[in-house]
Structure formats: structure tokens, C-alpha cells
PDB file of C-alpha atoms in Angstrom:
ATOM      1  CA  UNK A 411      -0.133   0.141   0.276  1.00 50.00           C
ATOM      2  CA  UNK A 412       1.684   3.382  -0.982  1.00 53.00           C
ATOM      3  CA  UNK A 413       0.981   6.195   1.674  1.00 50.00           C
ATOM      4  CA  UNK A 414       3.028   9.506   2.288  1.00 55.00           C
ATOM      5  CA  UNK A 415       4.172  11.973   0.471  1.00 51.00           C
ATOM      6  CA  UNK A 416       5.955  12.115  -2.777  1.00 50.00           C
ATOM      7  CA  UNK A 417       9.535  13.610  -3.243  1.00 50.00           C
ATOM      8  CA  UNK A 418      10.169  13.393  -6.591  1.00 48.00           C
ATOM      9  CA  UNK A 419      14.312  13.423  -6.864  1.00 48.00           C
ATOM     10  CA  UNK A 420      13.953  14.155 -10.906  1.00 45.00           C
ATOM     11  CA  UNK A 421      16.317  14.181 -12.787  1.00 42.00           C
ATOM     12  CA  UNK A 422      16.661  17.002 -14.870  1.00 40.00           C
ATOM     13  CA  UNK A 423      19.225  17.528 -17.174  1.00 35.00           C
ATOM     14  CA  UNK A 424      21.432  19.662 -14.898  1.00 34.00           C
ATOM     15  CA  UNK A 425      24.559  22.041 -15.625  1.00 33.00           C
ATOM     16  CA  UNK A 426      27.579  20.451 -16.352  1.00 34.00           C
ATOM     17  CA  UNK A 427      31.120  23.381 -17.077  1.00 36.00           C
ATOM     18  CA  UNK A 428      32.324  23.126 -20.192  1.00 38.00           C
ATOM     19  CA  UNK A 429      29.533  20.840 -22.014  1.00 44.00           C
ATOM     20  CA  UNK A 430      26.384  21.695 -23.815  1.00 49.00           C
ATOM     21  CA  UNK A 431      23.926  19.234 -22.333  1.00 50.00           C
ATOM     22  CA  UNK A 432      21.261  20.594 -20.425  1.00 80.00           C
ATOM     23  CA  UNK A 433      17.925  19.513 -19.471  1.00 78.00           C
ATOM     24  CA  UNK A 434      15.080  20.279 -16.663  1.00 81.00           C
ATOM     25  CA  UNK A 435      12.290  19.008 -15.016  1.00 82.00           C
ATOM     26  CA  UNK A 436       9.699  21.921 -14.756  1.00 86.00           C
ATOM     27  CA  UNK A 437       6.431  20.339 -13.078  1.00 87.00           C
ATOM     28  CA  UNK A 438       4.667  17.740 -11.927  1.00 84.00           C
ATOM     29  CA  UNK A 439       2.000  17.806 -12.110  1.00 87.00           C
ATOM     30  CA  UNK A 440      -0.352  16.143  -9.845  1.00 89.00           C
ATOM     31  CA  UNK A 441      -4.341  14.778  -9.297  1.00 87.00           C
ATOM     32  CA  UNK A 442      -5.075  17.039  -6.989  1.00 88.00           C
ATOM     33  CA  UNK A 443      -4.758  19.671 -10.273  1.00 94.00           C
ATOM     34  CA  UNK A 444      -1.553  21.414  -8.418  1.00 87.00           C
ATOM     35  CA  UNK A 445       1.748  21.476  -9.821  1.00 91.00           C
ATOM     36  CA  UNK A 446       4.778  21.921  -8.306  1.00 87.00           C
ATOM     37  CA  UNK A 447       8.192  22.908 -10.200  1.00 87.00           C
ATOM     38  CA  UNK A 448      11.245  20.852  -9.598  1.00 87.00           C
ATOM     39  CA  UNK A 449      14.177  21.686  -7.459  1.00 87.00           C
ATOM     40  CA  UNK A 450      16.574  24.879  -8.405  1.00 88.00           C
ATOM     41  CA  UNK A 451      14.545  25.950 -11.067  1.00 87.00           C
ATOM     42  CA  UNK A 452      14.233  28.770 -11.500  1.00 91.00           C
ATOM     43  CA  UNK A 453      10.645  30.160 -13.171  1.00 92.00           C
ATOM     44  CA  UNK A 454      12.162  33.160 -15.101  1.00 94.00           C
ATOM     45  CA  UNK A 455      13.905  31.140 -17.293  1.00 93.00           C
ATOM     46  CA  UNK A 456      13.595  31.436 -20.407  1.00 95.00           C
ATOM     47  CA  UNK A 457      12.959  27.973 -22.161  1.00 95.00           C
ATOM     48  CA  UNK A 458      12.699  29.126 -26.171  1.00 95.00           C
ATOM     49  CA  UNK A 459      16.472  28.243 -27.072  1.00 94.00           C
ATOM     50  CA  UNK A 460      19.644  26.067 -26.458  1.00 93.00           C
ATOM     51  CA  UNK A 461      21.850  28.587 -26.109  1.00 92.00           C
ATOM     52  CA  UNK A 462      24.111  28.082 -22.390  1.00 87.00           C
ATOM     53  CA  UNK A 463      23.272  31.454 -21.748  1.00 91.00           C
ATOM     54  CA  UNK A 464      20.095  32.070 -20.110  1.00 93.00           C
ATOM     55  CA  UNK A 465      18.490  28.203 -21.280  1.00 92.00           C
ATOM     56  CA  UNK A 466      20.682  26.260 -18.923  1.00 87.00           C
ATOM     57  CA  UNK A 467      20.761  28.083 -15.387  1.00 90.00           C
ATOM     58  CA  UNK A 468      18.452  25.973 -13.952  1.00 89.00           C
ATOM     59  CA  UNK A 469      19.708  22.648 -15.040  1.00 84.00           C
ATOM     60  CA  UNK A 470      21.516  20.563 -12.458  1.00 80.00           C
ATOM     61  CA  UNK A 471      23.817  17.600 -13.130  1.00 86.00           C
ATOM     62  CA  UNK A 472      24.651  14.494 -10.280  1.00 88.00           C
ATOM     63  CA  UNK A 473      27.738  12.902 -10.130  1.00 92.00           C
ATOM     64  CA  UNK A 474      28.057  10.165  -8.343  1.00 92.00           C
ATOM     65  CA  UNK A 475      32.021  11.223  -7.485  1.00 95.00           C
ATOM     66  CA  UNK A 476      30.640  14.754  -5.896  1.00 95.00           C
ATOM     67  CA  UNK A 477      28.296  13.147  -4.215  1.00 94.00           C
ATOM     68  CA  UNK A 478      30.900  11.014  -2.269  1.00 95.00           C
ATOM     69  CA  UNK A 479      33.500  13.504  -1.832  1.00 96.00           C
ATOM     70  CA  UNK A 480      30.634  15.574  -0.513  1.00 95.00           C
ATOM     71  CA  UNK A 481      30.677  18.678  -3.057  1.00 95.00           C
ATOM     72  CA  UNK A 482      27.273  18.421  -3.758  1.00 96.00           C
ATOM     73  CA  UNK A 483      24.219  16.343  -2.440  1.00 95.00           C
ATOM     74  CA  UNK A 484      22.493  13.590  -3.701  1.00 93.00           C
ATOM     75  CA  UNK A 485      19.936  16.015  -6.032  1.00 90.00           C
ATOM     76  CA  UNK A 486      23.219  17.754  -7.467  1.00 91.00           C
ATOM     77  CA  UNK A 487      24.188  21.891  -8.865  1.00 92.00           C
ATOM     78  CA  UNK A 488      22.411  24.649 -10.868  1.00 88.00           C
ATOM     79  CA  UNK A 489      24.942  26.721 -12.158  1.00 89.00           C
ATOM     80  CA  UNK A 490      22.624  29.574 -10.991  1.00 93.00           C
ATOM     81  CA  UNK A 491      22.310  27.829  -7.701  1.00 93.00           C
ATOM     82  CA  UNK A 492      25.156  25.741  -6.724  1.00 94.00           C
ATOM     83  CA  UNK A 493      24.324  22.561  -4.478  1.00 95.00           C
ATOM     84  CA  UNK A 494      20.373  21.938  -4.104  1.00 93.00           C
ATOM     85  CA  UNK A 495      19.701  21.064  -0.261  1.00 95.00           C
ATOM     86  CA  UNK A 496      17.337  17.886  -0.131  1.00 94.00           C
ATOM     87  CA  UNK A 497      15.997  19.801   3.225  1.00 92.00           C
ATOM     88  CA  UNK A 498      15.507  23.279   1.817  1.00 93.00           C
ATOM     89  CA  UNK A 499      13.881  22.541  -1.229  1.00 92.00           C
ATOM     90  CA  UNK A 500      11.812  19.815   0.281  1.00 88.00           C
ATOM     91  CA  UNK A 501      10.379  22.323   2.958  1.00 88.00           C
ATOM     92  CA  UNK A 502      10.106  24.909   0.323  1.00 88.00           C
ATOM     93  CA  UNK A 503       7.810  22.835  -1.385  1.00 84.00           C
ATOM     94  CA  UNK A 504       5.775  20.973   1.022  1.00 82.00           C
ATOM     95  CA  UNK A 505       5.073  24.468   2.385  1.00 84.00           C
ATOM     96  CA  UNK A 506       3.584  26.059  -1.060  1.00 86.00           C
ATOM     97  CA  UNK A 507       2.243  22.386  -1.449  1.00 82.00           C
ATOM     98  CA  UNK A 508       2.515  19.294  -3.405  1.00 79.00           C
ATOM     99  CA  UNK A 509       0.703  17.740  -6.274  1.00 80.00           C
ATOM    100  CA  UNK A 510      -0.764  14.210  -5.829  1.00 77.00           C
ATOM    101  CA  UNK A 511       0.106  10.784  -7.491  1.00 83.00           C
ATOM    102  CA  UNK A 512      -2.252   8.444  -8.534  1.00 90.00           C
ATOM    103  CA  UNK A 513      -3.308   6.283  -6.711  1.00 91.00           C
ATOM    104  CA  UNK A 514      -1.239   3.773  -7.848  1.00 94.00           C
ATOM    105  CA  UNK A 515       1.695   5.624  -7.635  1.00 93.00           C
ATOM    106  CA  UNK A 516       2.494   6.491 -10.824  1.00 93.00           C
ATOM    107  CA  UNK A 517       4.244  10.345 -10.875  1.00 89.00           C
ATOM    108  CA  UNK A 518       3.350  12.857 -13.806  1.00 90.00           C
ATOM    109  CA  UNK A 519       6.411  15.234 -14.769  1.00 90.00           C
ATOM    110  CA  UNK A 520       7.997  17.395 -17.581  1.00 89.00           C
ATOM    111  CA  UNK A 521      11.334  17.619 -18.457  1.00 88.00           C
ATOM    112  CA  UNK A 522      11.777  20.205 -20.761  1.00 88.00           C
ATOM    113  CA  UNK A 523      15.151  19.426 -22.611  1.00 90.00           C
ATOM    114  CA  UNK A 524      16.763  22.539 -23.433  1.00 87.00           C
ATOM    115  CA  UNK A 525      19.725  20.546 -25.807  1.00 90.00           C
ATOM    116  CA  UNK A 526      21.850  17.522 -27.506  1.00 91.00           C
ATOM    117  CA  UNK A 527      22.635  15.933 -24.203  1.00 90.00           C
ATOM    118  CA  UNK A 528      19.808  15.765 -21.665  1.00 88.00           C
ATOM    119  CA  UNK A 529      18.192  12.911 -24.224  1.00 92.00           C
ATOM    120  CA  UNK A 530      16.444   9.677 -22.987  1.00 93.00           C
ATOM    121  CA  UNK A 531      16.534   7.525 -21.532  1.00 93.00           C
ATOM    122  CA  UNK A 532      16.364   7.898 -17.531  1.00 91.00           C
ATOM    123  CA  UNK A 533      16.319   5.167 -15.115  1.00 87.00           C
ATOM    124  CA  UNK A 534      14.382   6.560 -10.974  1.00 87.00           C
ATOM    125  CA  UNK A 535      15.017   5.652  -7.536  1.00 85.00           C
ATOM    126  CA  UNK A 536      12.970   5.860  -5.031  1.00 83.00           C
ATOM    127  CA  UNK A 537      14.829   7.337  -1.215  1.00 83.00           C
ATOM    128  CA  UNK A 538      11.024   5.926   1.048  1.00 84.00           C
ATOM    129  CA  UNK A 539      13.041   8.470   4.468  1.00 85.00           C
ATOM    130  CA  UNK A 540      13.823  11.303   1.641  1.00 83.00           C
ATOM    131  CA  UNK A 541      16.792  11.423   3.661  1.00 85.00           C
ATOM    132  CA  UNK A 542      18.888   9.495  -0.916  1.00 86.00           C
ATOM    133  CA  UNK A 543      21.055   8.086   1.949  1.00 91.00           C
ATOM    134  CA  UNK A 544      19.552   4.597   0.025  1.00 90.00           C
ATOM    135  CA  UNK A 545      17.136   4.379  -3.387  1.00 89.00           C
ATOM    136  CA  UNK A 546      14.869   1.636  -4.533  1.00 90.00           C
ATOM    137  CA  UNK A 547      15.055   1.823  -8.343  1.00 94.00           C
ATOM    138  CA  UNK A 548      11.040   2.768  -9.568  1.00 92.00           C
ATOM    139  CA  UNK A 549       9.915   1.209 -13.187  1.00 96.00           C
ATOM    140  CA  UNK A 550       9.703   4.602 -16.115  1.00 95.00           C
ATOM    141  CA  UNK A 551       6.897   4.092 -18.350  1.00 97.00           C
ATOM    142  CA  UNK A 552       7.177   7.114 -20.919  1.00 97.00           C
ATOM    143  CA  UNK A 553      10.506   7.951 -21.083  1.00 97.00           C
ATOM    144  CA  UNK A 554      12.336  10.968 -22.732  1.00 96.00           C
ATOM    145  CA  UNK A 555      13.373   9.577 -27.190  1.00 96.00           C
ATOM    146  CA  UNK A 556      16.843   8.732 -27.038  1.00 96.00           C
ATOM    147  CA  UNK A 557      19.458   7.226 -27.905  1.00 95.00           C
ATOM    148  CA  UNK A 558      23.056   6.984 -24.802  1.00 93.00           C
ATOM    149  CA  UNK A 559      21.187  10.267 -24.348  1.00 92.00           C
ATOM    150  CA  UNK A 560      21.595  12.057 -27.398  1.00 93.00           C
ATOM    151  CA  UNK A 561      19.358  13.033 -29.913  1.00 95.00           C
ATOM    152  CA  UNK A 562      18.481  16.336 -31.824  1.00 95.00           C
ATOM    153  CA  UNK A 563      15.597  17.954 -29.620  1.00 94.00           C
ATOM    154  CA  UNK A 564      16.361  21.038 -29.019  1.00 94.00           C
ATOM    155  CA  UNK A 565      13.825  23.413 -25.997  1.00 94.00           C
ATOM    156  CA  UNK A 566      11.391  21.390 -25.967  1.00 93.00           C
ATOM    157  CA  UNK A 567       8.987  19.457 -23.138  1.00 94.00           C
ATOM    158  CA  UNK A 568       8.467  15.627 -22.788  1.00 94.00           C
ATOM    159  CA  UNK A 569       6.364  13.528 -20.093  1.00 94.00           C
ATOM    160  CA  UNK A 570       8.175  11.662 -17.827  1.00 94.00           C
ATOM    161  CA  UNK A 571       6.497   9.543 -16.015  1.00 94.00           C
ATOM    162  CA  UNK A 572       7.340   7.028 -13.098  1.00 94.00           C
ATOM    163  CA  UNK A 573       5.497   4.323 -10.372  1.00 96.00           C
ATOM    164  CA  UNK A 574       7.028   3.764  -7.184  1.00 89.00           C
ATOM    165  CA  UNK A 575       7.627  -0.209  -6.207  1.00 89.00           C
ATOM    166  CA  UNK A 576       4.586  -1.490  -4.884  1.00 89.00           C
ATOM    167  CA  UNK A 577       4.558  -0.880  -0.990  1.00 87.00           C
ATOM    168  CA  UNK A 578       5.878   1.804  -0.758  1.00 87.00           C
ATOM    169  CA  UNK A 579       6.006   3.461   2.648  1.00 81.00           C
ATOM    170  CA  UNK A 580       6.571   7.113   2.871  1.00 80.00           C
ATOM    171  CA  UNK A 581       8.496   8.076   5.650  1.00 85.00           C
ATOM    172  CA  UNK A 582      10.513  11.110   5.258  1.00 79.00           C
ATOM    173  CA  UNK A 583       9.972  15.210   5.388  1.00 80.00           C
ATOM    174  CA  UNK A 584       8.311  17.880   8.424  1.00 84.00           C
ATOM    175  CA  UNK A 585       5.767  15.879   7.944  1.00 79.00           C
ATOM    176  CA  UNK A 586       7.230  12.487   7.861  1.00 82.00           C
ATOM    177  CA  UNK A 587       5.116  11.452   4.742  1.00 80.00           C
ATOM    178  CA  UNK A 588       7.691  12.391   1.813  1.00 81.00           C
ATOM    179  CA  UNK A 589       9.812  10.920  -0.359  1.00 83.00           C
ATOM    180  CA  UNK A 590      13.124  11.575  -2.619  1.00 82.00           C
ATOM    181  CA  UNK A 591      12.655  10.655  -6.429  1.00 82.00           C
ATOM    182  CA  UNK A 592      16.116  10.717  -8.166  1.00 85.00           C
ATOM    183  CA  UNK A 593      15.644  10.527 -12.139  1.00 84.00           C
ATOM    184  CA  UNK A 594      19.104  10.306 -14.079  1.00 84.00           C
ATOM    185  CA  UNK A 595      20.043   9.447 -17.795  1.00 86.00           C
ATOM    186  CA  UNK A 596      23.427   9.004 -19.171  1.00 84.00           C
ATOM    187  CA  UNK A 597      25.249  11.457 -20.685  1.00 81.00           C
ATOM    188  CA  UNK A 598      28.941  11.087 -20.528  1.00 84.00           C
ATOM    189  CA  UNK A 599      28.841  14.928 -19.406  1.00 80.00           C
ATOM    190  CA  UNK A 600      26.688  15.167 -16.601  1.00 80.00           C
ATOM    191  CA  UNK A 601      23.939  12.535 -14.805  1.00 85.00           C
ATOM    192  CA  UNK A 602      21.799  14.911 -15.867  1.00 83.00           C
ATOM    193  CA  UNK A 603      18.969  15.184 -13.689  1.00 74.00           C
ATOM    194  CA  UNK A 604      17.042  17.681 -10.306  1.00 79.00           C
ATOM    195  CA  UNK A 605      13.863  16.877  -7.814  1.00 76.00           C
ATOM    196  CA  UNK A 606      10.649  18.327  -7.399  1.00 78.00           C
ATOM    197  CA  UNK A 607       8.102  17.048  -4.535  1.00 76.00           C
ATOM    198  CA  UNK A 608       4.798  15.390  -5.166  1.00 77.00           C
ATOM    199  CA  UNK A 609       2.463  14.010  -1.946  1.00 78.00           C
ATOM    200  CA  UNK A 610       1.148  11.016  -2.539  1.00 77.00           C
TER     201      UNK A 610
END
């Protein structure tokens, strides 16, 4: 039985130094009619182009070595904001109101591909206590098009849909009912990804 709130930490394509490779998880849409933006997203960033400035300023990169050496948290970093602090971002999302995932645990997102290296496929995983210390694989039912994280798409929105494992119980966050979900592609300059929150 699914319980708690779903905090979606989706691998939105993020800033990679010297690389023309980006995408951003701009929104998560809930069955309760609420739409939330991704962690680190700056709403005023234009989505009509594919050059580094200004179109890549709020995209994020999530690298295992940077997480392990303490350079970033599990949500990675953005050019404009630096480290995506999970606790700060989660608290802000909860305070703003969370979108609700579907009854079967399905989470519906919008992934904005800025340029070529932001393509799919993406993989997603959930941290049930919202700390990011341990992740369990999710099933991605609708993926971002691409081969080996490359495609010709630019300045394009794609749906990204993933489902919590059966029996998931969310226990994190200030109210004790949040999960943390992370989705990443496998770009050599990345991996790219980002964060957002959704109630479930």
C-alpha cells in the first residue's frame, strides 16, 4: 500500500561545466490539480532556446563522485544556485503545497530538454525516508526519447512518468510522509537530473 508524500527528485538535465548538454524537470502535475516546479528551477528562465546563457542556468548535474566527496548533496548542483540542498528545497515545496501522485504510485513530470545531451532514456529511484541515503528502483513507463542520452531535440518538453514500487511507505520530511525520487540519464558529461516534490 502506498503511503505518504512523494518528493520527486527527478533527474532533470543539469549544468555541466564546458558541456552543451542540458535538460530540466520543470514541473510535476498532481491528480489534485496542483503543479509543482522542480528543485532549483527558476521560473523566469526562458525555455525557448538551447544556448548556455540564459537557457541552462537552472539545470542540474548529479555526479556520484561529487556526492561521495561532499561537493554536492544527492540532488546535485545548478549553475545559478549551486548545491541543491534537499532539506531546504523539500521544506519549501511542502510549504507551497504538493501535487498528489496517482493511486497506483504513478508520478507525472515534464522534462524540458534544452539541447542534445539532455535526452533519454532516464532511470528513476526512490528514497523512502527522503534522505537519499538509500534508493530503490522505480519503473519508468513513459520515457524521454533518445539513444545513449543523445538526440536532436532542443527546447522541447517531454513527459516523464515513473511509478513507486508496490508497498512503498514514505516516511521522510517534516511531516513524516515524504519520499525522495531521483531520475538520471547516462550522459557522459552528466549524469543530468534534478528534484521536485509531490504528495502521495
